[in-house]
Short mmCIF file of C-alpha atoms in Angstrom, two decimals:
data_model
loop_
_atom_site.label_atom_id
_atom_site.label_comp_id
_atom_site.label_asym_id
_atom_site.label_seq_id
_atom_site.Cartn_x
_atom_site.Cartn_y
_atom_site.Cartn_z
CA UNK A 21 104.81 107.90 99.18
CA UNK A 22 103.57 110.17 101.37
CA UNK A 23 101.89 112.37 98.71
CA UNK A 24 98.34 112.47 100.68
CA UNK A 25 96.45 109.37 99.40
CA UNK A 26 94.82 108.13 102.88
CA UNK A 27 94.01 112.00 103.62
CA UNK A 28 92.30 112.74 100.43
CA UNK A 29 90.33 109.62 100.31
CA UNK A 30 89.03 110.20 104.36
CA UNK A 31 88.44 114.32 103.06
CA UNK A 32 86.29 112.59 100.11
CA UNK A 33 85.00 110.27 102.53
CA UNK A 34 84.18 113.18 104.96
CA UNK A 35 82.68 115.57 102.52
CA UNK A 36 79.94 113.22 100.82
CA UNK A 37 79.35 111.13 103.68
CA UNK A 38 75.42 112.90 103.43
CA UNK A 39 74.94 110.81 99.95
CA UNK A 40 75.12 107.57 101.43
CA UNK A 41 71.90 106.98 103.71
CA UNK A 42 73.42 103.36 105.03
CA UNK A 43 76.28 104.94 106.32
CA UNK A 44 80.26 104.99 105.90
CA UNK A 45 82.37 101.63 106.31
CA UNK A 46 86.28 102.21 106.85
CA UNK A 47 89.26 99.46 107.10
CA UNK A 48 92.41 101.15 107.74
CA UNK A 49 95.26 98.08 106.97
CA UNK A 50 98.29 100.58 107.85
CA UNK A 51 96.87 99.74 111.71
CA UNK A 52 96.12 95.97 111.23
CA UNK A 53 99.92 95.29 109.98
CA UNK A 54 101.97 92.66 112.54
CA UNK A 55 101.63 89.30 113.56
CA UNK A 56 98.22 88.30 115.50
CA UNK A 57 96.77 91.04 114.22
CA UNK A 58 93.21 90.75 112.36
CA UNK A 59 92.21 88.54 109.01
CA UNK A 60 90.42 89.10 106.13
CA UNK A 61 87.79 86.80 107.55
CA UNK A 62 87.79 88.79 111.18
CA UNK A 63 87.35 92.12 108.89
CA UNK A 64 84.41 90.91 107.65
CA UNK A 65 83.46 89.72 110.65
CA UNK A 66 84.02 93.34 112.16
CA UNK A 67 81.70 95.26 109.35
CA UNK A 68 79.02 92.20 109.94
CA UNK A 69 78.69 93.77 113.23
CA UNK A 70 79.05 97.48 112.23
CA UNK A 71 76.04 96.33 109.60
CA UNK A 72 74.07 95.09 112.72
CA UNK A 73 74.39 91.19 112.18
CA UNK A 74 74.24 89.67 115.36
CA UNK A 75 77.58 87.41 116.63
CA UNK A 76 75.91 84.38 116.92
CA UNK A 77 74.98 84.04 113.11
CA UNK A 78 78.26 85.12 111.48
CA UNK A 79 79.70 81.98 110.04
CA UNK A 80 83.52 81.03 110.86
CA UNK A 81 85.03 80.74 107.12
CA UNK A 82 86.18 83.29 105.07
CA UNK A 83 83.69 82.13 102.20
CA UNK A 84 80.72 82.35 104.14
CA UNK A 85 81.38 85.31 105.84
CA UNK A 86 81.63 87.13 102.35
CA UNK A 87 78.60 85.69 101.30
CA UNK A 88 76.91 86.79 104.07
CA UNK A 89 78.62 89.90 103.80
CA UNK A 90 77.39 90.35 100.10
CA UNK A 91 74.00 89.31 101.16
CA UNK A 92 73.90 92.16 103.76
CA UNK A 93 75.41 95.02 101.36
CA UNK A 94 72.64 94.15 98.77
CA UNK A 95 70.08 97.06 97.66
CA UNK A 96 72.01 99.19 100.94
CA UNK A 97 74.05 102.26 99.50
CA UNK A 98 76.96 102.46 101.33
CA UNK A 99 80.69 103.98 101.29
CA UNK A 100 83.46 101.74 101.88
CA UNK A 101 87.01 103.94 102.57
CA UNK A 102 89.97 101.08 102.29
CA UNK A 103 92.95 102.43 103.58
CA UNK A 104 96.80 101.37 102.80
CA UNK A 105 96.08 97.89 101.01
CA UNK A 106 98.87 96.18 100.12
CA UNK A 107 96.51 93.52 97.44
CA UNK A 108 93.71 92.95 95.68
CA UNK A 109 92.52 90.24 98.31
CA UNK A 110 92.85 92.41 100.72
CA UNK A 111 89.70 94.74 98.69
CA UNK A 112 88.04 92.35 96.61
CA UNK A 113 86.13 90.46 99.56
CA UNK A 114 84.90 93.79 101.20
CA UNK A 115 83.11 95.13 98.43
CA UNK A 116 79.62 96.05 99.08
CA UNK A 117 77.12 94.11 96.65
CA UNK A 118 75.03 97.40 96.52
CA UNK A 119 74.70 99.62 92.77
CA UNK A 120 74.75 102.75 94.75
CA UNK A 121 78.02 101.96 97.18
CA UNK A 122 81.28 103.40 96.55
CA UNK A 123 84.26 101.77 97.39
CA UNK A 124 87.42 104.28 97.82
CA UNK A 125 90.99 102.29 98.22
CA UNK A 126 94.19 103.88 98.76
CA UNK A 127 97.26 102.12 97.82
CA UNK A 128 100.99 102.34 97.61
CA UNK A 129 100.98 99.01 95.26
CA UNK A 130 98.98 99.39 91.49
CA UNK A 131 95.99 96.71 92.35
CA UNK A 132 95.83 96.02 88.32
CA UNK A 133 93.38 93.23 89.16
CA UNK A 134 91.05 95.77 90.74
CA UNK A 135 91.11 97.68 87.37
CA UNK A 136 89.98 94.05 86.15
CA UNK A 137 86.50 94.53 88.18
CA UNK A 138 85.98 97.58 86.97
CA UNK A 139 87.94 100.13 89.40
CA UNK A 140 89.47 103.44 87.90
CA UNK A 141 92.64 104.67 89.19
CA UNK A 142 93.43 108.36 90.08
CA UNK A 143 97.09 109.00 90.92
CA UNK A 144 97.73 111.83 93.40
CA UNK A 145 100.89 114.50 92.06
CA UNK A 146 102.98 116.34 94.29
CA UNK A 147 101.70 119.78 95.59
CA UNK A 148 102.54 122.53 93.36
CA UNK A 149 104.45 125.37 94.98
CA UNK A 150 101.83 127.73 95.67
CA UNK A 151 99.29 125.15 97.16
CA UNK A 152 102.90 123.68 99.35
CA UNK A 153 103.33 127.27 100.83
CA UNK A 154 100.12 127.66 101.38
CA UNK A 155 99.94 124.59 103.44
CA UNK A 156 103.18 125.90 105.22
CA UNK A 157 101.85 129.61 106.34
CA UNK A 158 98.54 127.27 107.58
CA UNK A 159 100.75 125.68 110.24
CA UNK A 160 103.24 128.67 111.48
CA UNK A 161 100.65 132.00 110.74
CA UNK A 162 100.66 133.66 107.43
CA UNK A 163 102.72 136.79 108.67
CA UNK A 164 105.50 134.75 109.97
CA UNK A 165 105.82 132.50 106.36
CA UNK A 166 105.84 136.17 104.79
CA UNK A 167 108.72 137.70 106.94
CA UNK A 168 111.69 135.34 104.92
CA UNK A 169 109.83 134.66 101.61
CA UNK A 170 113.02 133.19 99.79
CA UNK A 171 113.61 130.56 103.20
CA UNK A 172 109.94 129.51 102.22
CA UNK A 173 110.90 129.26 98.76
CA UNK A 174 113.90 126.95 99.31
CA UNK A 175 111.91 125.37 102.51
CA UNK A 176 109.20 124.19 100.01
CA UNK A 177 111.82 123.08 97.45
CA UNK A 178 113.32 120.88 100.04
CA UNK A 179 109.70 119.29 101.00
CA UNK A 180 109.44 118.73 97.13
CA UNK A 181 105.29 119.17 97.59
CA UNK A 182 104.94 115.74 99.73
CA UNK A 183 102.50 116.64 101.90
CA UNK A 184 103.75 114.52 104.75
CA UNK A 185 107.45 116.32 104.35
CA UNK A 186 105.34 119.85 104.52
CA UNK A 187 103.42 119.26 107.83
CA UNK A 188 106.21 117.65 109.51
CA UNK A 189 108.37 121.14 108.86
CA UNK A 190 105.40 122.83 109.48
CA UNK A 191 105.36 121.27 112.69
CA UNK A 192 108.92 121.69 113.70
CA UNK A 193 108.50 125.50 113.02
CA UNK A 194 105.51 125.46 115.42
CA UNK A 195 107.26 123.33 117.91
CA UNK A 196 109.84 126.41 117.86
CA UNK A 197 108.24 129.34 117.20
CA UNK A 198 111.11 131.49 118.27
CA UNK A 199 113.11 130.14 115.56
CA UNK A 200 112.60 131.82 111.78
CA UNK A 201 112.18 130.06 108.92
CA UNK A 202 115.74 129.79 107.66
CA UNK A 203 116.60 127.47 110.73
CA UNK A 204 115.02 125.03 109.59
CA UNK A 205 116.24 125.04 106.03
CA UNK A 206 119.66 125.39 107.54
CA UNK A 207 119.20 122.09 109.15
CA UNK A 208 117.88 120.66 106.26
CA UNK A 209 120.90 121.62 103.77
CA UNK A 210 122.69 118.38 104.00
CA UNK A 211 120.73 116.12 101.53
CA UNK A 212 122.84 112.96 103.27
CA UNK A 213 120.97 113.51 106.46
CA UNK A 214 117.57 115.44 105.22
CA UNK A 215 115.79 112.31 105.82
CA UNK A 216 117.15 112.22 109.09
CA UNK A 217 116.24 115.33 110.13
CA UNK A 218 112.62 115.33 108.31
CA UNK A 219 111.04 114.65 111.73
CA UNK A 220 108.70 115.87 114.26
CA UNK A 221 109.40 112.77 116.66
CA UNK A 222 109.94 109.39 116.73
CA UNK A 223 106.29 108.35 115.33
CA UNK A 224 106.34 111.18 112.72
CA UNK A 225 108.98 111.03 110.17
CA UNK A 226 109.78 111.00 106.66
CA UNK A 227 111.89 108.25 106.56
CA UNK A 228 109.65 106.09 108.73
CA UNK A 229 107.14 106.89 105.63
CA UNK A 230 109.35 105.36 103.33
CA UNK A 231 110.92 102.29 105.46
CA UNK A 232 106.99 101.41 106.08
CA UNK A 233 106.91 101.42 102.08
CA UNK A 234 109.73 99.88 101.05
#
């Protein structure tokens, strides 16, 4: 959790966007979580449009929608960036029927019945500690990360190369630039409140990471 999956798949996404002349189709389900929020079917529904299929000829049930769907995605080549699935039937109806679309899905579950249809997983590591400084001295200038090279050190320990724990101390350090380094790892030495404190507000946080996960 919070290792960089949705990030690397939109960077992917972002990078060879130019190979796919039909254009780029994205469902993010991390914003479509909560009651009276958005179907399967209405998803479809949604990309019908994006694939210009007018509103008056997109059938009402979830099987005819994906037939339609399929129909539309034929001999087009598109990629499809799935964000945050939870299952399988979440993905399975929104793949394009095309040979030359790509379909990208980022998960916190294992989708084995993806790998069924043919999918290959790639699991995402941790940032090693030169790439996690790196990151760091990105976010608060290079010559203030070198001034206290051993609170870095320990600072990237802490973050244990999650990129979501490295840009929110990266953004607590820019929040206070007046502050050095070692503040922050001195409010970050209790391990009983470190998720606590792993927080750049109330909608950025570590530990809302994991609660959304768990």
């Amino acid at each position: 959790h919070g290792v960089g999956k949705t990030a690397m798949g939109r960077l992917w996404a972002h990078v060879n966007a130019h190979r796919f002349a039909d254009g780029v189709l994205h469902v993010d389900y991390a914003s479509l979580r909560g009651p009276g929020l958005p179907s399967v079917a209405d998803i479809i529904g949604s990309l019908l449009r994006a694939l210009g299929v007018p509103e008056e000829v997109i059938p009402a049930s979830l099987a005819d929608r994906t037939g339609l769907y399929r129909s539309q995605t034929s001999g087009r080549r598109l990629l499809m960036l799935i964000d945050d699935a939870q299952h399988a039937a979440q993905v399975q109806p929104l793949i394009p029927n095309g040979r030359d679309c790509v379909v990208i899905v980022s998960s916190r579950a294992g989708l084995d019945e993806l790998l069924i249809d043919g999918a290959e997983r790639v699991r995402l590591k941790p940032l090693g500690d030169t790439s996690s400084a790196e990151l760091l001295a990105e976010m608060i200038g290079p010559e203030r990360a070198g001034a206290e090279p051993e609170a870095m050190s320990r600072l990237v320990e802490i973050c244990g190369g999650l990129p979501v724990a490295l840009r929110i101390c990266g953004a607590r350090l820019a929040m206070h630039e007046r502050r050095p380094v070692r503040w922050l790892v001195e409010l970050l030495g209790d391990s009983s409140e470190r998720l606590e404190r792993l927080s750049a507000g109330r909608d950025s946080s570590l530990q809302a990471v994991f609660d959304e996960a768990y």
